[in-house]
C-alpha cells in the first residue's frame, strides 16, 4: 500500500487532464485506506491491547505533526517553480511520492513480519513473545469467536467504534482543511467587497502574510501532537479507555463550540486559544479508541474490523470539510460561527459514545500465561525465584526497530 501511495503521488506531478487527476485521486484513496489498518495490524502482532494504544498513537501523531511541518515545507517546495523546467506544484508531488517509495522498499526488506523473525530479539525473547501473542489470540477467540473477516465486519462493536470515528474524522478533517481560512478571517478580516483579499485596512499582503497564516496554522497542531501522546500514556498506565477518550473529546467540543462567543466578547485571540485547546483535546482520541479493537478481535477479523472503522472515518473526512464550507458560505457574514458550533456538537456526541462503549470483559491473566503487566523474566541457572530480574516487555524490546536481515 505504501508503494502504491508513493507511485500515485509521484505520477500526480505529470497529470495533464481532469480524468487523470480523478483516476489518481481514486487510486490514492485506495492506498490510504489500507495503510493505517495495515500498520495497526502489524503492531498488534507484537503488542497486546494495553500496549497497542500508545504505540499506534505514536504513528498517528504524524497526522498532527504533518500539519506542523507540512505547510512550511510545501511553501518552500513551491518556491522551486521553474527549476529543471518543472512547476512548483510538480516538485511538491515528486518530493512527496519518491521518498514514500524508498521507505516502502526499506520496510519490505527490514521490517519483521512477526515476533518469531525479529532479529533484534534473542531466541528466548522471540519464543516468549510469540507464545504470549498466540496465547492472547487463543483466549480472545475462545471468548468471542471473532477471527474471520466476516466476523470482524459483522461485529456490532466495530460499527459502534466506526460511528465514533466518523464523528471524530468529521471534526478532525474539518479543522485540518479550514484552519488556515479561519485564522486568516479571524486575524485579518473576512472576505468582503471592500477588502477582497480578506485583509483589514493597513495589513500587508504577499508572501509574508501567507507565511504568518501558515505558521499560526502549524501552531494549532503542535500541542495536539503532544496531547495525544500524553493521553495515550495516561490511558495505558491507568488501564482505562472510557474516560480518557470521553473527557478530552467532550472538552474539545465545548472549546470549539464557544469560539464564536469568545470572538464576540473578547476577540479572535481568545477564540484562537480555544482552537488550540480544542484541537489538542480532539486528537487525544487516538490512543483509547484505536486500542479497543485488539480487546475483542484477532487475526483476519482485527484487520477487517480496523479497516471498516477507518473506512467509516474516511466518510467523516468528506462530511466535515464539506459541511464547514457549506455552513460558512451559507452565513450572511461568511464566518465560521455555525460551523464551529456544529463541529463542537460532533465532538461532544463522540465523547458521549466513547463513555458508553460496552467494553468486553477483560481476559483472565492466566489465559496469556502472565499477568496484565506482561513482564519478561531474565534468569540464570541456579538463580533463586527471588533473584529473578523482571523487566516490562516494552522496556526490554526496542520496538522502534523490528528489523530482520534482508530477505529479498
Short mmCIF file of C-alpha atoms in Angstrom, two decimals:
data_model
loop_
_atom_site.label_atom_id
_atom_site.label_comp_id
_atom_site.label_asym_id
_atom_site.label_seq_id
_atom_site.Cartn_x
_atom_site.Cartn_y
_atom_site.Cartn_z
CA UNK A 1 0.00 0.00 0.00
CA UNK A 2 2.83 2.41 0.79
CA UNK A 3 4.45 1.68 -2.56
CA UNK A 4 1.17 2.37 -4.38
CA UNK A 5 0.80 5.54 -2.33
CA UNK A 6 4.23 6.76 -3.39
CA UNK A 7 3.79 5.82 -7.06
CA UNK A 8 0.43 7.58 -7.30
CA UNK A 9 1.78 10.70 -5.59
CA UNK A 10 4.77 10.78 -7.95
CA UNK A 11 2.61 10.32 -11.06
CA UNK A 12 0.43 13.21 -9.89
CA UNK A 13 3.28 15.52 -10.86
CA UNK A 14 2.66 14.73 -14.52
CA UNK A 15 -1.13 14.90 -14.85
CA UNK A 16 -2.44 16.85 -17.82
CA UNK A 17 -6.21 16.33 -17.65
CA UNK A 18 -9.11 16.19 -15.21
CA UNK A 19 -9.64 12.49 -15.97
CA UNK A 20 -6.05 11.69 -14.99
CA UNK A 21 -6.45 13.71 -11.81
CA UNK A 22 -9.64 11.90 -10.77
CA UNK A 23 -8.12 8.50 -11.55
CA UNK A 24 -5.01 9.14 -9.50
CA UNK A 25 -7.01 10.58 -6.60
CA UNK A 26 -9.12 7.41 -6.56
CA UNK A 27 -6.01 5.22 -6.50
CA UNK A 28 -4.54 7.40 -3.76
CA UNK A 29 -7.66 6.80 -1.69
CA UNK A 30 -7.30 3.05 -2.22
CA UNK A 31 -3.72 3.20 -0.95
CA UNK A 32 -4.57 5.41 2.02
CA UNK A 33 -7.49 3.27 3.20
CA UNK A 34 -5.21 0.26 3.69
CA UNK A 35 -2.13 1.97 5.07
CA UNK A 36 -3.18 2.76 8.64
CA UNK A 37 -5.13 -0.50 9.19
CA UNK A 38 -2.05 -2.35 7.94
CA UNK A 39 0.16 -0.51 10.42
CA UNK A 40 -2.29 -1.24 13.22
CA UNK A 41 -2.41 -4.93 12.33
CA UNK A 42 1.37 -5.20 12.24
CA UNK A 43 1.68 -3.62 15.68
CA UNK A 44 -1.00 -5.99 17.01
CA UNK A 45 1.27 -8.92 16.12
CA UNK A 46 3.84 -7.66 18.64
CA UNK A 47 1.82 -5.81 21.28
CA UNK A 48 -1.20 -6.57 23.42
CA UNK A 49 -4.28 -4.38 23.75
CA UNK A 50 -2.83 -2.36 26.62
CA UNK A 51 0.43 -1.61 24.81
CA UNK A 52 -1.13 -1.05 21.39
CA UNK A 53 -2.76 2.28 22.21
CA UNK A 54 0.50 4.08 22.99
CA UNK A 55 2.35 2.51 20.06
CA UNK A 56 -0.34 3.27 17.49
CA UNK A 57 -0.71 6.80 18.84
CA UNK A 58 2.98 7.26 18.12
CA UNK A 59 2.19 6.54 14.47
CA UNK A 60 -0.94 8.66 14.26
CA UNK A 61 0.94 11.57 15.84
CA UNK A 62 2.19 12.05 12.30
CA UNK A 63 -1.29 13.28 11.34
CA UNK A 64 -0.78 16.22 13.68
CA UNK A 65 2.93 16.76 13.10
CA UNK A 66 2.40 16.71 9.33
CA UNK A 67 0.32 19.85 9.74
CA UNK A 68 3.15 21.47 11.69
CA UNK A 69 5.88 20.83 9.13
CA UNK A 70 3.81 20.22 6.01
CA UNK A 71 2.68 23.77 5.39
CA UNK A 72 6.08 25.47 5.62
CA UNK A 73 7.72 22.61 3.70
CA UNK A 74 5.13 22.83 0.92
CA UNK A 75 5.63 26.59 0.71
CA UNK A 76 9.39 26.07 0.34
CA UNK A 77 8.94 23.47 -2.40
CA UNK A 78 6.60 25.75 -4.32
CA UNK A 79 9.45 28.27 -4.49
CA UNK A 80 11.26 25.80 -6.79
CA UNK A 81 8.89 26.85 -9.57
CA UNK A 82 10.84 26.80 -12.84
CA UNK A 83 13.72 24.65 -11.59
CA UNK A 84 14.62 21.94 -14.14
CA UNK A 85 11.65 23.05 -16.20
CA UNK A 86 9.12 21.90 -13.58
CA UNK A 87 6.39 23.88 -11.85
CA UNK A 88 6.43 24.27 -8.09
CA UNK A 89 3.40 22.01 -7.65
CA UNK A 90 5.21 19.28 -9.61
CA UNK A 91 8.18 19.46 -7.25
CA UNK A 92 5.71 19.15 -4.37
CA UNK A 93 4.31 15.86 -5.66
CA UNK A 94 7.74 14.48 -6.58
CA UNK A 95 9.20 15.21 -3.15
CA UNK A 96 6.13 13.65 -1.56
CA UNK A 97 6.00 10.48 -3.63
CA UNK A 98 9.62 9.43 -4.19
CA UNK A 99 10.65 9.23 -0.51
CA UNK A 100 7.49 7.22 0.17
CA UNK A 101 8.54 4.62 -2.41
CA UNK A 102 12.03 4.49 -0.90
CA UNK A 103 10.76 3.89 2.65
CA UNK A 104 8.24 1.32 1.42
CA UNK A 105 11.12 -0.72 0.00
CA UNK A 106 13.11 -0.33 3.22
CA UNK A 107 10.17 -1.56 5.28
CA UNK A 108 9.63 -4.55 3.00
CA UNK A 109 13.26 -5.58 3.34
CA UNK A 110 13.89 -4.95 7.02
CA UNK A 111 10.60 -4.86 8.95
CA UNK A 112 9.98 -8.13 10.78
CA UNK A 113 6.63 -9.64 9.76
CA UNK A 114 6.17 -11.46 13.10
CA UNK A 115 7.82 -11.76 16.53
CA UNK A 116 9.49 -15.05 15.64
CA UNK A 117 11.50 -13.34 12.85
CA UNK A 118 12.56 -10.22 14.79
CA UNK A 119 16.37 -10.41 14.79
CA UNK A 120 16.60 -7.59 17.33
CA UNK A 121 15.41 -10.12 19.93
CA UNK A 122 17.23 -13.07 21.36
CA UNK A 123 15.96 -16.55 20.56
CA UNK A 124 14.47 -16.83 24.04
CA UNK A 125 12.71 -13.46 23.72
CA UNK A 126 11.27 -14.34 20.32
CA UNK A 127 9.84 -17.61 21.61
CA UNK A 128 8.35 -15.94 24.67
CA UNK A 129 6.80 -13.06 22.76
CA UNK A 130 5.36 -15.29 20.05
CA UNK A 131 3.85 -17.56 22.70
CA UNK A 132 2.38 -14.61 24.55
CA UNK A 133 0.71 -13.31 21.41
CA UNK A 134 -0.53 -16.76 20.39
CA UNK A 135 -1.98 -17.35 23.86
CA UNK A 136 -3.72 -13.96 23.80
CA UNK A 137 -5.23 -14.68 20.38
CA UNK A 138 -6.45 -18.10 21.54
CA UNK A 139 -8.01 -16.56 24.65
CA UNK A 140 -9.80 -13.85 22.64
CA UNK A 141 -11.01 -16.42 20.14
CA UNK A 142 -12.40 -18.58 22.93
CA UNK A 143 -14.14 -15.58 24.45
CA UNK A 144 -15.63 -14.05 21.29
CA UNK A 145 -15.09 -16.39 18.35
CA UNK A 146 -14.35 -13.44 16.04
CA UNK A 147 -11.31 -14.40 13.97
CA UNK A 148 -12.56 -14.27 10.36
CA UNK A 149 -13.05 -11.34 8.03
CA UNK A 150 -16.82 -11.81 8.23
CA UNK A 151 -16.63 -11.91 12.00
CA UNK A 152 -14.80 -8.58 12.04
CA UNK A 153 -17.17 -6.90 9.60
CA UNK A 154 -20.32 -8.16 11.34
CA UNK A 155 -19.21 -7.34 14.89
CA UNK A 156 -21.51 -4.62 16.20
CA UNK A 157 -18.76 -3.18 18.39
CA UNK A 158 -16.76 -2.45 15.22
CA UNK A 159 -19.69 -0.46 13.80
CA UNK A 160 -20.07 1.36 17.12
CA UNK A 161 -16.43 2.45 17.09
CA UNK A 162 -16.77 3.24 13.38
CA UNK A 163 -19.57 5.69 14.19
CA UNK A 164 -17.39 7.33 16.83
CA UNK A 165 -14.53 7.58 14.34
CA UNK A 166 -16.86 9.03 11.67
CA UNK A 167 -17.84 11.83 14.04
CA UNK A 168 -14.22 12.36 15.04
CA UNK A 169 -12.85 12.45 11.50
CA UNK A 170 -15.59 14.90 10.51
CA UNK A 171 -14.23 17.23 13.17
CA UNK A 172 -10.52 16.49 12.69
CA UNK A 173 -10.54 16.91 8.92
CA UNK A 174 -12.76 19.94 9.24
CA UNK A 175 -10.14 21.55 11.46
CA UNK A 176 -7.27 20.47 9.19
CA UNK A 177 -8.88 21.74 5.98
CA UNK A 178 -10.33 25.01 7.26
CA UNK A 179 -7.85 26.05 9.96
CA UNK A 180 -5.88 28.46 7.69
CA UNK A 181 -9.05 30.11 6.40
CA UNK A 182 -10.45 30.53 9.91
CA UNK A 183 -7.20 32.05 11.14
CA UNK A 184 -6.97 34.42 8.18
CA UNK A 185 -10.60 35.50 8.59
CA UNK A 186 -10.20 35.92 12.34
CA UNK A 187 -6.91 37.83 12.45
CA UNK A 188 -7.03 39.66 9.14
CA UNK A 189 -10.72 40.13 8.44
CA UNK A 190 -13.31 38.23 6.44
CA UNK A 191 -13.66 38.47 2.69
CA UNK A 192 -15.93 41.29 1.62
CA UNK A 193 -16.35 43.72 -1.24
CA UNK A 194 -14.22 46.46 0.37
CA UNK A 195 -11.35 44.09 1.18
CA UNK A 196 -11.31 41.32 -1.43
CA UNK A 197 -8.06 39.82 -0.15
CA UNK A 198 -9.69 39.22 3.22
CA UNK A 199 -7.35 41.71 4.98
CA UNK A 200 -8.18 44.56 7.23
CA UNK A 201 -7.03 48.03 6.14
CA UNK A 202 -3.31 48.58 6.57
CA UNK A 203 -2.39 44.91 6.65
CA UNK A 204 0.38 43.72 4.38
CA UNK A 205 -0.25 41.28 1.57
CA UNK A 206 2.05 38.88 -0.18
CA UNK A 207 4.39 36.11 0.91
CA UNK A 208 4.92 37.34 4.48
CA UNK A 209 1.18 37.38 5.09
CA UNK A 210 0.86 33.83 3.77
CA UNK A 211 3.79 32.75 5.92
CA UNK A 212 2.21 34.17 9.07
CA UNK A 213 -1.03 32.32 8.35
CA UNK A 214 0.92 29.09 7.72
CA UNK A 215 2.89 29.46 10.97
CA UNK A 216 -0.23 30.17 13.03
CA UNK A 217 -1.95 27.18 11.46
CA UNK A 218 1.04 24.98 12.27
CA UNK A 219 0.95 26.19 15.88
CA UNK A 220 -2.52 24.69 16.28
CA UNK A 221 -1.29 21.13 15.75
CA UNK A 222 1.92 21.12 17.81
CA UNK A 223 0.03 20.95 21.15
CA UNK A 224 -2.27 18.32 19.60
CA UNK A 225 0.67 16.01 18.89
CA UNK A 226 1.92 16.29 22.48
CA UNK A 227 -1.55 15.91 23.98
CA UNK A 228 -2.38 12.72 22.10
CA UNK A 229 0.84 11.03 23.25
CA UNK A 230 0.39 12.18 26.84
CA UNK A 231 -3.22 10.97 26.97
CA UNK A 232 -2.29 7.61 25.45
CA UNK A 233 0.33 7.06 28.15
CA UNK A 234 -2.17 8.02 30.87
CA UNK A 235 -4.73 5.62 29.42
CA UNK A 236 -2.21 2.77 29.32
CA UNK A 237 -0.92 3.41 32.82
CA UNK A 238 -4.44 3.54 34.25
CA UNK A 239 -5.66 0.63 32.10
CA UNK A 240 -8.72 2.76 31.29
CA UNK A 241 -10.18 3.95 27.99
CA UNK A 242 -13.70 5.29 28.59
CA UNK A 243 -12.86 8.47 30.49
CA UNK A 244 -9.54 9.04 28.72
CA UNK A 245 -11.45 9.02 25.45
CA UNK A 246 -14.54 10.89 26.63
CA UNK A 247 -13.25 13.80 28.72
CA UNK A 248 -10.68 15.32 26.31
CA UNK A 249 -13.02 14.99 23.31
CA UNK A 250 -16.05 16.37 25.14
CA UNK A 251 -13.96 19.28 26.46
CA UNK A 252 -12.70 19.89 22.91
CA UNK A 253 -16.29 20.11 21.70
CA UNK A 254 -17.07 22.72 24.35
CA UNK A 255 -13.97 24.75 23.41
CA UNK A 256 -14.79 24.79 19.69
CA UNK A 257 -18.44 25.49 20.36
CA UNK A 258 -17.50 28.53 22.48
CA UNK A 259 -15.21 30.02 19.82
CA UNK A 260 -17.91 32.32 18.36
CA UNK A 261 -18.80 33.57 21.87
CA UNK A 262 -15.15 34.26 22.71
CA UNK A 263 -14.67 36.03 19.38
CA UNK A 264 -17.63 38.31 20.06
CA UNK A 265 -16.89 39.09 23.72
CA UNK A 266 -13.09 39.19 23.77
CA UNK A 267 -11.74 38.95 20.22
CA UNK A 268 -10.25 36.32 17.96
CA UNK A 269 -7.15 35.99 20.15
CA UNK A 270 -9.33 34.29 22.78
CA UNK A 271 -11.04 32.28 20.08
CA UNK A 272 -7.63 31.14 18.80
CA UNK A 273 -6.69 29.88 22.27
CA UNK A 274 -9.90 27.84 22.33
CA UNK A 275 -8.98 26.47 18.90
CA UNK A 276 -5.61 25.34 20.30
CA UNK A 277 -7.27 23.64 23.27
CA UNK A 278 -9.98 22.12 21.09
CA UNK A 279 -7.50 20.61 18.64
CA UNK A 280 -5.39 19.20 21.49
CA UNK A 281 -8.43 17.56 23.09
CA UNK A 282 -9.79 16.19 19.83
CA UNK A 283 -6.52 14.48 18.87
CA UNK A 284 -6.45 12.71 22.26
CA UNK A 285 -8.96 10.17 20.93
CA UNK A 286 -6.40 8.09 19.05
CA UNK A 287 -4.88 6.03 21.85
CA UNK A 288 -8.05 4.96 23.71
CA UNK A 289 -10.17 4.34 20.59
CA UNK A 290 -7.67 2.52 18.40
CA UNK A 291 -6.53 0.16 21.15
CA UNK A 292 -10.08 -1.15 21.72
CA UNK A 293 -10.43 -3.45 18.67
CA UNK A 294 -7.50 -5.55 19.90
CA UNK A 295 -9.51 -6.43 23.03
CA UNK A 296 -12.22 -8.33 21.13
CA UNK A 297 -10.81 -9.11 17.65
CA UNK A 298 -7.84 -11.08 16.41
CA UNK A 299 -6.27 -12.23 13.15
CA UNK A 300 -8.20 -11.50 9.98
CA UNK A 301 -11.12 -10.15 11.99
CA UNK A 302 -8.89 -7.50 13.53
CA UNK A 303 -7.55 -6.42 10.14
CA UNK A 304 -11.04 -6.27 8.61
CA UNK A 305 -12.53 -4.53 11.65
CA UNK A 306 -9.91 -1.79 11.78
CA UNK A 307 -10.25 -1.31 8.01
CA UNK A 308 -14.01 -0.84 8.41
CA UNK A 309 -13.51 1.66 11.23
CA UNK A 310 -11.07 3.63 9.11
CA UNK A 311 -13.40 3.48 6.11
CA UNK A 312 -16.22 4.98 8.15
CA UNK A 313 -13.76 7.62 9.30
CA UNK A 314 -12.97 8.39 5.65
CA UNK A 315 -16.66 9.18 5.15
CA UNK A 316 -16.36 11.63 8.01
CA UNK A 317 -13.30 13.10 6.31
CA UNK A 318 -15.62 14.07 3.45
CA UNK A 319 -18.57 15.18 5.58
CA UNK A 320 -16.64 17.50 7.93
CA UNK A 321 -14.84 19.79 5.46
CA UNK A 322 -17.86 19.90 3.15
CA UNK A 323 -20.22 20.77 5.97
CA UNK A 324 -17.95 23.52 7.31
CA UNK A 325 -17.60 25.02 3.84
CA UNK A 326 -21.34 24.92 3.26
CA UNK A 327 -22.16 26.50 6.64
CA UNK A 328 -19.54 29.22 6.11
CA UNK A 329 -20.84 30.07 2.64
CA UNK A 330 -24.44 29.99 3.83
CA UNK A 331 -23.86 32.52 6.61
CA UNK A 332 -24.61 36.17 5.91
CA UNK A 333 -21.20 37.32 7.14
CA UNK A 334 -19.23 34.45 5.59
CA UNK A 335 -17.92 33.41 9.03
CA UNK A 336 -17.32 30.10 10.75
CA UNK A 337 -19.50 30.50 13.84
CA UNK A 338 -22.17 27.96 12.87
CA UNK A 339 -19.51 25.61 11.52
CA UNK A 340 -17.51 25.57 14.74
CA UNK A 341 -20.60 25.05 16.87
CA UNK A 342 -21.56 22.11 14.65
CA UNK A 343 -18.08 20.62 14.93
CA UNK A 344 -18.32 21.06 18.70
CA UNK A 345 -21.58 19.10 18.75
CA UNK A 346 -19.94 16.31 16.74
CA UNK A 347 -17.12 16.07 19.26
CA UNK A 348 -19.42 16.08 22.27
CA UNK A 349 -21.51 13.30 20.70
CA UNK A 350 -18.34 11.29 20.05
CA UNK A 351 -17.27 11.82 23.66
CA UNK A 352 -20.58 10.54 25.00
CA UNK A 353 -20.36 7.49 22.74
CA UNK A 354 -16.83 6.78 23.96
CA UNK A 355 -18.07 6.84 27.54
CA UNK A 356 -20.93 4.49 26.72
CA UNK A 357 -18.93 1.93 24.74
CA UNK A 358 -19.66 -1.55 26.19
CA UNK A 359 -16.13 -2.85 26.56
CA UNK A 360 -15.80 -6.64 26.55
CA UNK A 361 -14.95 -8.29 29.83
CA UNK A 362 -11.16 -8.39 30.34
CA UNK A 363 -9.44 -11.72 29.82
CA UNK A 364 -8.19 -13.61 32.83
CA UNK A 365 -4.50 -13.14 33.41
CA UNK A 366 -3.95 -16.88 33.26
CA UNK A 367 -5.12 -17.04 29.68
CA UNK A 368 -1.99 -15.38 28.45
CA UNK A 369 0.36 -17.11 30.84
CA UNK A 370 1.34 -13.82 32.51
CA UNK A 371 -0.23 -11.02 34.49
CA UNK A 372 -1.52 -7.90 32.79
CA UNK A 373 1.87 -6.30 33.39
CA UNK A 374 3.36 -8.63 30.73
CA UNK A 375 6.80 -8.72 32.27
CA UNK A 376 9.68 -10.80 30.98
CA UNK A 377 11.98 -12.56 33.41
CA UNK A 378 15.70 -12.93 32.84
CA UNK A 379 17.35 -15.61 34.92
CA UNK A 380 20.44 -17.74 35.04
CA UNK A 381 20.67 -21.35 36.01
CA UNK A 382 20.90 -21.61 39.76
CA UNK A 383 19.17 -18.29 40.48
CA UNK A 384 16.51 -18.43 43.13
CA UNK A 385 13.00 -17.24 42.35
CA UNK A 386 13.55 -14.11 44.42
CA UNK A 387 16.65 -13.23 42.42
CA UNK A 388 14.92 -13.32 39.04
CA UNK A 389 15.09 -9.93 37.33
CA UNK A 390 11.74 -8.88 35.88
CA UNK A 391 11.50 -6.20 33.20
CA UNK A 392 8.45 -4.71 31.48
CA UNK A 393 8.34 -6.04 27.94
CA UNK A 394 8.11 -2.55 26.39
CA UNK A 395 11.31 -1.55 28.15
CA UNK A 396 13.09 -4.76 27.21
CA UNK A 397 12.41 -4.72 23.46
CA UNK A 398 13.49 -1.89 21.10
CA UNK A 399 10.09 -1.60 19.41
CA UNK A 400 11.26 1.21 17.18
CA UNK A 401 13.33 -1.27 15.18
CA UNK A 402 11.66 -4.62 14.48
CA UNK A 403 14.34 -5.27 11.88
CA UNK A 404 15.30 -8.53 10.25
CA UNK A 405 18.03 -9.37 7.81
CA UNK A 406 17.16 -8.57 4.18
CA UNK A 407 15.12 -11.38 2.65
CA UNK A 408 14.85 -10.26 -0.97
#
